[in-house]
Coordinates of C-alpha atoms in Angstrom, one line a residue:
M1 CA -60.1 -87.4 -112.6
D2 CA -56.9 -86.4 -110.7
P3 CA -53.4 -86.9 -112.2
S4 CA -52.6 -89.8 -109.9
S5 CA -55.5 -91.8 -111.4
F6 CA -53.7 -91.7 -114.8
G7 CA -51.2 -94.2 -113.5
A8 CA -53.9 -96.5 -112.1
I9 CA -55.4 -96.8 -115.6
F10 CA -52.4 -96.7 -117.8
G11 CA -49.6 -98.1 -115.7
R12 CA -46.2 -96.8 -114.8
P13 CA -44.0 -94.8 -117.2
S14 CA -42.1 -97.0 -119.7
A15 CA -39.4 -94.4 -120.5
V16 CA -37.6 -91.4 -119.0
P17 CA -39.7 -88.3 -119.7
V18 CA -38.4 -85.4 -121.8
P19 CA -37.7 -82.4 -119.5
V20 CA -40.0 -79.4 -120.0
D21 CA -39.3 -75.8 -118.9
W22 CA -43.0 -75.0 -118.2
D23 CA -42.2 -71.3 -117.4
A24 CA -40.7 -70.9 -120.9
V25 CA -43.4 -72.8 -122.6
E26 CA -46.3 -70.9 -120.9
S27 CA -44.5 -67.6 -121.4
W28 CA -44.2 -68.3 -125.1
L29 CA -47.8 -69.4 -125.4
G30 CA -49.1 -66.6 -123.2
L31 CA -51.2 -69.2 -121.4
R32 CA -51.1 -71.4 -118.4
L33 CA -51.6 -75.1 -119.4
P34 CA -53.8 -77.6 -117.6
G35 CA -52.3 -79.1 -114.4
D36 CA -53.3 -82.6 -115.4
Y37 CA -51.5 -82.3 -118.7
K38 CA -48.3 -81.0 -117.1
S39 CA -48.4 -83.8 -114.5
V40 CA -48.7 -86.5 -117.1
V41 CA -46.0 -85.0 -119.4
A42 CA -43.6 -84.6 -116.4
A43 CA -44.0 -88.2 -115.5
Y44 CA -44.4 -89.9 -119.0
G45 CA -43.2 -87.6 -121.8
P46 CA -44.7 -87.8 -125.3
L47 CA -47.2 -90.7 -125.3
D48 CA -48.9 -93.2 -127.6
I49 CA -52.1 -93.9 -125.7
G50 CA -54.1 -97.0 -126.5
E51 CA -52.0 -97.4 -129.6
F52 CA -54.3 -94.8 -131.2
I53 CA -53.9 -91.3 -129.5
W54 CA -50.7 -89.4 -129.6
L55 CA -50.4 -87.0 -126.7
H56 CA -47.8 -84.4 -127.9
T57 CA -45.6 -82.5 -125.5
P58 CA -43.2 -79.5 -125.8
C59 CA -40.2 -81.4 -127.2
I60 CA -38.1 -81.5 -130.3
Q61 CA -36.5 -84.3 -132.4
E62 CA -34.5 -83.2 -135.3
G63 CA -36.2 -83.9 -138.6
R64 CA -39.3 -85.4 -136.9
F65 CA -41.1 -83.1 -134.5
D66 CA -40.9 -79.5 -133.2
Y67 CA -43.6 -78.4 -130.8
A68 CA -43.9 -74.8 -132.2
T69 CA -44.1 -76.0 -135.8
W70 CA -46.6 -78.8 -135.0
L71 CA -48.9 -76.3 -133.3
R72 CA -48.8 -73.9 -136.2
D73 CA -49.2 -76.5 -138.9
T74 CA -52.0 -78.3 -137.0
H75 CA -54.0 -75.1 -136.4
R76 CA -53.6 -74.0 -140.0
H77 CA -54.5 -77.4 -141.4
C78 CA -57.7 -77.7 -139.4
R79 CA -58.7 -74.1 -140.1
I80 CA -58.3 -74.6 -143.8
S81 CA -60.0 -78.1 -143.8
S82 CA -63.0 -76.8 -141.9
R83 CA -64.0 -74.6 -144.9
E84 CA -64.1 -77.7 -147.1
A85 CA -67.3 -78.8 -145.3
P86 CA -69.5 -75.7 -145.7
P87 CA -71.2 -73.9 -143.9
Y88 CA -68.9 -74.9 -141.0
E89 CA -66.5 -71.9 -140.7
P90 CA -63.5 -72.7 -138.6
P91 CA -63.3 -71.6 -134.9
A92 CA -60.6 -69.4 -133.6
F93 CA -57.2 -70.9 -132.9
H94 CA -54.5 -69.9 -130.5
P95 CA -52.9 -67.3 -130.4
A96 CA -56.3 -65.6 -131.0
P97 CA -57.9 -64.9 -127.6
G98 CA -60.0 -67.9 -126.5
G99 CA -58.8 -69.9 -129.5
L100 CA -58.4 -73.7 -129.7
L101 CA -55.0 -75.1 -128.7
A102 CA -53.8 -78.5 -130.0
W103 CA -52.4 -81.1 -127.7
G104 CA -52.7 -84.4 -129.7
M105 CA -54.0 -86.4 -132.7
T106 CA -55.1 -89.8 -133.6
R107 CA -54.3 -92.5 -136.1
S108 CA -57.7 -91.8 -137.8
A109 CA -56.9 -88.3 -138.9
S110 CA -58.5 -86.6 -135.8
Y111 CA -56.9 -83.7 -134.0
L112 CA -57.4 -83.0 -130.4
F113 CA -57.6 -79.5 -128.8
W114 CA -58.4 -77.6 -125.6
D115 CA -61.1 -74.9 -125.9
T116 CA -59.3 -72.1 -124.0
G117 CA -62.2 -69.7 -124.3
V118 CA -64.5 -71.6 -121.9
S119 CA -62.7 -70.6 -118.7
E120 CA -59.8 -68.6 -117.4
D121 CA -58.9 -71.7 -115.4
P122 CA -57.0 -74.1 -117.7
D123 CA -58.0 -77.1 -115.6
R124 CA -61.6 -76.5 -116.8
W125 CA -60.8 -76.4 -120.5
P126 CA -62.8 -79.1 -122.3
V127 CA -61.3 -81.3 -125.1
V128 CA -62.6 -80.6 -128.6
V129 CA -62.0 -83.0 -131.6
F130 CA -61.6 -82.2 -135.3
H131 CA -62.3 -85.2 -137.4
Q132 CA -61.0 -85.1 -141.0
D133 CA -63.3 -87.8 -142.3
A134 CA -66.3 -85.7 -141.4
V135 CA -65.1 -83.0 -143.8
Y136 CA -65.3 -85.5 -146.6
Q137 CA -68.9 -86.3 -145.6
G138 CA -69.8 -82.7 -145.6
V139 CA -70.8 -82.6 -141.9
N140 CA -69.6 -80.5 -139.1
P141 CA -66.1 -81.9 -138.3
W142 CA -66.0 -80.3 -134.7
R143 CA -67.3 -81.8 -131.5
S144 CA -66.7 -80.9 -127.8
Y145 CA -66.4 -83.7 -125.3
E146 CA -67.2 -81.2 -122.5
M147 CA -64.6 -82.9 -120.3
P148 CA -61.0 -82.0 -119.4
L149 CA -58.0 -83.9 -120.7
L150 CA -57.8 -86.8 -118.3
D151 CA -61.5 -87.5 -118.1
T152 CA -61.5 -87.6 -121.9
L153 CA -58.6 -90.1 -122.0
S154 CA -60.4 -92.2 -119.4
A155 CA -63.6 -92.2 -121.5
A156 CA -61.6 -93.2 -124.6
V157 CA -60.5 -96.3 -122.7
R158 CA -63.6 -97.2 -120.9
T159 CA -66.5 -96.3 -123.3
G160 CA -65.0 -94.8 -126.4
L161 CA -65.7 -91.3 -127.7
P162 CA -68.1 -90.5 -130.5
L163 CA -66.6 -88.8 -133.6
P164 CA -68.3 -86.2 -135.8
G165 CA -70.0 -87.9 -138.8
G166 CA -70.0 -91.3 -137.1
G167 CA -67.5 -93.8 -135.7
R168 CA -65.7 -93.7 -132.4
I169 CA -62.3 -93.3 -130.7
G170 CA -62.1 -96.6 -128.8
P171 CA -62.7 -98.2 -126.4
L172 CA -58.9 -98.3 -126.4
P173 CA -56.4 -100.6 -124.6
A174 CA -55.3 -99.0 -121.4
T175 CA -51.7 -98.6 -122.6
A176 CA -49.4 -95.5 -122.5
R177 CA -46.0 -95.9 -124.1
R178 CA -43.4 -93.5 -125.4
T179 CA -44.3 -92.4 -128.9
A180 CA -42.3 -94.6 -131.2
F181 CA -41.1 -91.8 -133.5
L182 CA -40.0 -89.6 -130.6
T183 CA -37.6 -91.9 -128.7
G184 CA -34.8 -89.3 -129.2
A185 CA -36.8 -86.3 -128.3
V186 CA -35.1 -83.6 -126.2
R187 CA -36.1 -80.4 -124.3
W188 CA -37.8 -77.8 -126.4
A189 CA -37.0 -74.1 -126.3
P190 CA -39.1 -71.3 -127.8
P191 CA -38.0 -70.1 -131.2
V192 CA -35.4 -67.4 -131.2
P193 CA -36.7 -64.4 -133.2
R194 CA -34.7 -63.7 -136.3
P195 CA -32.5 -60.6 -136.4
E196 CA -34.5 -57.7 -137.8
V197 CA -32.4 -56.9 -140.9
V198 CA -35.3 -54.9 -142.3
P199 CA -37.8 -53.3 -139.8
V200 CA -41.0 -55.3 -139.7
A201 CA -43.0 -52.2 -140.5
Q202 CA -41.1 -51.9 -143.8
R203 CA -41.6 -55.6 -144.5
R204 CA -45.3 -55.3 -143.8
A205 CA -45.6 -52.3 -146.1
A206 CA -43.8 -54.3 -148.8
L207 CA -46.7 -56.8 -148.7
T208 CA -48.7 -54.2 -150.7
E209 CA -46.4 -51.6 -151.9
G210 CA -43.7 -51.6 -154.6
T211 CA -42.6 -53.8 -157.5
G212 CA -39.5 -55.5 -158.7
L213 CA -36.3 -56.2 -156.8
E214 CA -36.5 -53.3 -154.5
A215 CA -39.9 -54.4 -153.1
L216 CA -38.6 -58.0 -152.9
R217 CA -35.4 -56.8 -151.1
L218 CA -37.6 -55.2 -148.4
L219 CA -39.9 -58.2 -148.1
V220 CA -37.1 -60.8 -148.1
P221 CA -33.7 -59.5 -147.1
P222 CA -31.1 -61.1 -149.4
P223 CA -28.0 -62.9 -148.1
E224 CA -24.8 -60.9 -147.6
V225 CA -22.9 -63.2 -150.0
P226 CA -25.2 -64.8 -152.6
Y227 CA -24.0 -68.2 -153.8
L228 CA -24.1 -68.8 -157.6
G229 CA -21.2 -71.2 -158.0
G230 CA -17.7 -70.7 -159.2
G231 CA -18.2 -70.1 -162.9
T232 CA -19.4 -67.1 -164.9
W233 CA -22.5 -66.3 -166.8
E234 CA -20.6 -66.2 -170.1
E235 CA -19.3 -69.7 -169.5
L236 CA -22.9 -70.9 -168.8
F237 CA -24.2 -69.2 -172.0
E238 CA -21.6 -70.9 -174.0
E239 CA -22.5 -74.3 -172.5
L240 CA -26.2 -73.7 -173.1
G241 CA -25.9 -72.1 -176.5
T242 CA -28.1 -69.1 -175.4
R243 CA -28.1 -66.2 -173.1
L244 CA -30.6 -66.1 -170.2
P245 CA -33.1 -63.3 -169.3
A246 CA -31.4 -60.3 -167.7
E247 CA -34.1 -60.3 -165.0
Y248 CA -33.2 -63.8 -163.9
M249 CA -29.5 -62.9 -163.7
A250 CA -30.3 -59.8 -161.7
L251 CA -32.4 -61.9 -159.2
M252 CA -29.7 -64.5 -158.9
D253 CA -26.9 -61.9 -158.5
R254 CA -28.9 -60.5 -155.6
Y255 CA -30.1 -63.7 -153.9
G256 CA -28.1 -66.6 -155.3
A257 CA -29.3 -70.2 -155.2
G258 CA -31.7 -71.2 -152.5
C259 CA -35.2 -72.2 -151.4
W260 CA -38.0 -69.7 -151.3
S261 CA -40.6 -70.2 -148.6
K262 CA -39.5 -73.8 -148.1
W263 CA -41.1 -74.6 -151.4
L264 CA -39.4 -73.3 -154.5
N265 CA -35.8 -74.3 -155.2
F266 CA -33.6 -72.2 -157.6
V267 CA -30.8 -74.2 -159.2
T268 CA -27.2 -73.1 -158.5
P269 CA -26.5 -71.7 -162.0
L270 CA -22.8 -71.3 -162.2
R271 CA -21.6 -74.4 -160.4
T272 CA -18.4 -75.8 -162.0
N273 CA -18.5 -79.4 -160.8
G274 CA -20.7 -80.5 -163.7
R275 CA -23.9 -80.1 -161.7
G276 CA -24.9 -76.5 -162.5
F277 CA -27.8 -75.1 -164.5
A278 CA -27.2 -77.0 -167.7
Y279 CA -26.9 -80.3 -165.9
H280 CA -30.2 -79.9 -163.9
A281 CA -32.1 -78.7 -167.0
A282 CA -30.9 -81.7 -169.0
E283 CA -32.0 -84.0 -166.2
V284 CA -35.5 -82.5 -166.0
L285 CA -35.9 -82.4 -169.7
D286 CA -34.9 -86.0 -170.2
G287 CA -37.7 -87.0 -167.9
Y288 CA -40.1 -84.7 -169.6
R289 CA -39.4 -86.2 -173.0
S290 CA -40.1 -89.7 -171.7
L291 CA -43.4 -88.5 -170.2
R292 CA -44.3 -86.7 -173.4
A293 CA -43.7 -89.8 -175.4
G294 CA -46.1 -91.8 -173.3
F295 CA -48.7 -89.1 -172.4
P296 CA -48.5 -86.3 -174.9
E297 CA -51.9 -84.9 -173.9
Y298 CA -50.5 -84.1 -170.5
H299 CA -47.0 -83.0 -171.5
P300 CA -47.4 -81.0 -174.7
L301 CA -44.5 -78.6 -174.4
P302 CA -41.5 -78.6 -176.7
V303 CA -38.3 -78.9 -174.8
W304 CA -35.1 -77.0 -175.1
P305 CA -33.3 -76.8 -177.6
E306 CA -36.4 -77.4 -179.7
P307 CA -37.8 -74.1 -181.1
G308 CA -39.7 -72.3 -178.3
G309 CA -38.8 -75.2 -176.0
F310 CA -39.3 -75.3 -172.3
L311 CA -36.1 -74.5 -170.3
P312 CA -36.5 -75.1 -166.5
F313 CA -34.5 -73.2 -163.8
A314 CA -36.4 -73.9 -160.6
S315 CA -38.5 -76.7 -159.1
S316 CA -40.9 -77.1 -156.2
I317 CA -40.4 -79.6 -153.4
D318 CA -43.3 -81.5 -155.0
G319 CA -41.6 -81.9 -158.3
D320 CA -43.3 -79.0 -160.3
Q321 CA -40.9 -77.3 -162.7
L322 CA -40.7 -73.5 -163.3
G323 CA -39.1 -72.3 -166.5
W324 CA -39.3 -70.4 -169.7
L325 CA -40.7 -70.9 -173.2
T326 CA -37.6 -70.0 -175.2
E327 CA -39.2 -68.1 -178.1
G328 CA -37.6 -64.9 -179.4
D329 CA -35.2 -62.7 -177.4
P330 CA -34.4 -64.1 -173.9
D331 CA -35.8 -61.0 -172.2
S332 CA -39.1 -61.7 -173.8
W333 CA -39.3 -65.4 -172.8
R334 CA -42.6 -66.2 -171.0
L335 CA -42.7 -68.0 -167.7
I336 CA -44.5 -71.3 -167.5
I337 CA -44.9 -74.1 -164.9
S338 CA -44.9 -77.7 -165.8
P339 CA -47.0 -79.1 -163.0
R340 CA -46.5 -82.6 -161.6
H341 CA -50.1 -83.3 -160.5
A342 CA -52.2 -81.4 -163.0
G343 CA -52.6 -80.8 -166.8
Q344 CA -50.4 -78.3 -168.5
G345 CA -51.6 -74.7 -168.0
P346 CA -50.9 -71.5 -170.0
P347 CA -47.9 -69.3 -169.5
L348 CA -47.9 -67.1 -166.4
P349 CA -49.1 -63.6 -166.9
G350 CA -46.1 -61.7 -165.2
N351 CA -42.4 -61.6 -165.3
L352 CA -40.2 -63.6 -162.9
T353 CA -39.5 -61.1 -160.1
D354 CA -43.1 -59.7 -159.8
T355 CA -44.5 -63.3 -160.1
L356 CA -42.3 -64.3 -157.2
L357 CA -43.1 -61.2 -155.3
E358 CA -46.9 -61.6 -155.7
W359 CA -46.7 -65.3 -154.7
L360 CA -44.8 -64.4 -151.5
R361 CA -47.4 -61.8 -150.8
G362 CA -50.2 -64.4 -151.0
R363 CA -51.8 -62.6 -154.0
F364 CA -50.9 -65.1 -156.7
A365 CA -51.2 -68.9 -156.9
S366 CA -51.2 -71.5 -159.6
E367 CA -50.5 -75.2 -160.1
G368 CA -47.0 -75.7 -158.6
L369 CA -47.2 -72.4 -156.7
P370 CA -49.8 -73.0 -154.0
G371 CA -51.4 -69.9 -152.4
L372 CA -51.9 -68.9 -148.8
D373 CA -55.1 -69.2 -146.8
K374 CA -57.1 -65.9 -146.4
L375 CA -56.3 -65.8 -142.7
D376 CA -52.6 -66.6 -143.1
D377 CA -50.1 -63.8 -142.3
P378 CA -47.7 -63.9 -145.2
L379 CA -44.8 -62.7 -143.0
E380 CA -45.1 -66.0 -141.1
F381 CA -44.4 -68.0 -144.3
I382 CA -42.0 -65.8 -146.3
D383 CA -38.5 -67.1 -146.2
F384 CA -35.4 -67.5 -148.3
E385 CA -32.8 -70.2 -147.3
P386 CA -29.6 -69.5 -149.2
W387 CA -27.4 -72.4 -150.3
D388 CA -23.7 -72.9 -150.4
D389 CA -21.3 -75.2 -152.3
E390 CA -22.5 -78.2 -150.1
A391 CA -26.1 -78.0 -151.4
Y392 CA -27.2 -80.6 -154.0
W393 CA -29.0 -78.1 -156.2

């Protein structure tokens, strides 16, 4: 099927396409892309085909879609999900040589790829589907349609496409409209590498070597000016009625408030507008008391200022709370997580800095602190986003 036949099946473009710098895209990928895909994208832009298949393109819309992020997340999701249907080990994914490269997805939790290992000619790459529901059935979630892109889309309209584990994609209506959630999409550009504050060789060494703040500093360079708020530690201690662990203060003095690896938010401790550490701890603990009253079997912890009570200082984006059990001297307080979607577990085995360090390295996980996949490169995920006085936390 040649690109001109796409219009004969699906009609004329309904919106102005999003411009694509194909040289930049292909240079970033290290691959040439199929000519039929580039022709359709150049004429139509991101598409909703048959009200069921999303054909994604190199574009970006703030807060909704970024081509590079979507590729990474799709490849990772399908790689990890494949292992949930043993013995079906996942195939290789781009940028591995010959790996699968995503180009779309469906409303039925299927993901669509090219198999780039079949030929050096991208126009001969067959479409491969990963079907999430097949994972739940315990069957092989992968199937090759042994056809290039446009032939696959044509078949989806005319006859439908079989899915792993049963069911079909289509037959679909012969419609191709701008993706509804990408009406404001604009030209995509390859990610700009971050400045190398610490040489990558030293960062990679810090994945396995060293402990404490020094190893953490190499792995995650701290901001030049950490933001803690405008108050002082002594003012906070007076407000709380207790000192806090010296290790926590040293970590905050080095990094300040912010979000670790887009997951773990550390409260701004010394904010003076009434929304600092004490305010956020009180908010969390009010909610915890209510839950404990209704479901004490799932929320058994005493809460600050009860003896040995739980005192939170950080939270995940999923609502898990990280804090201390305030028994004895503050420097001996044990770390504990109050998980949102699981029963209460025991205190964590390590101190704050080394727990954070091992989690970032991908060598520690628990409820509320999810781990990495065994094939993930931790350096791709390690990040610290510092906050300023405009941040909520």
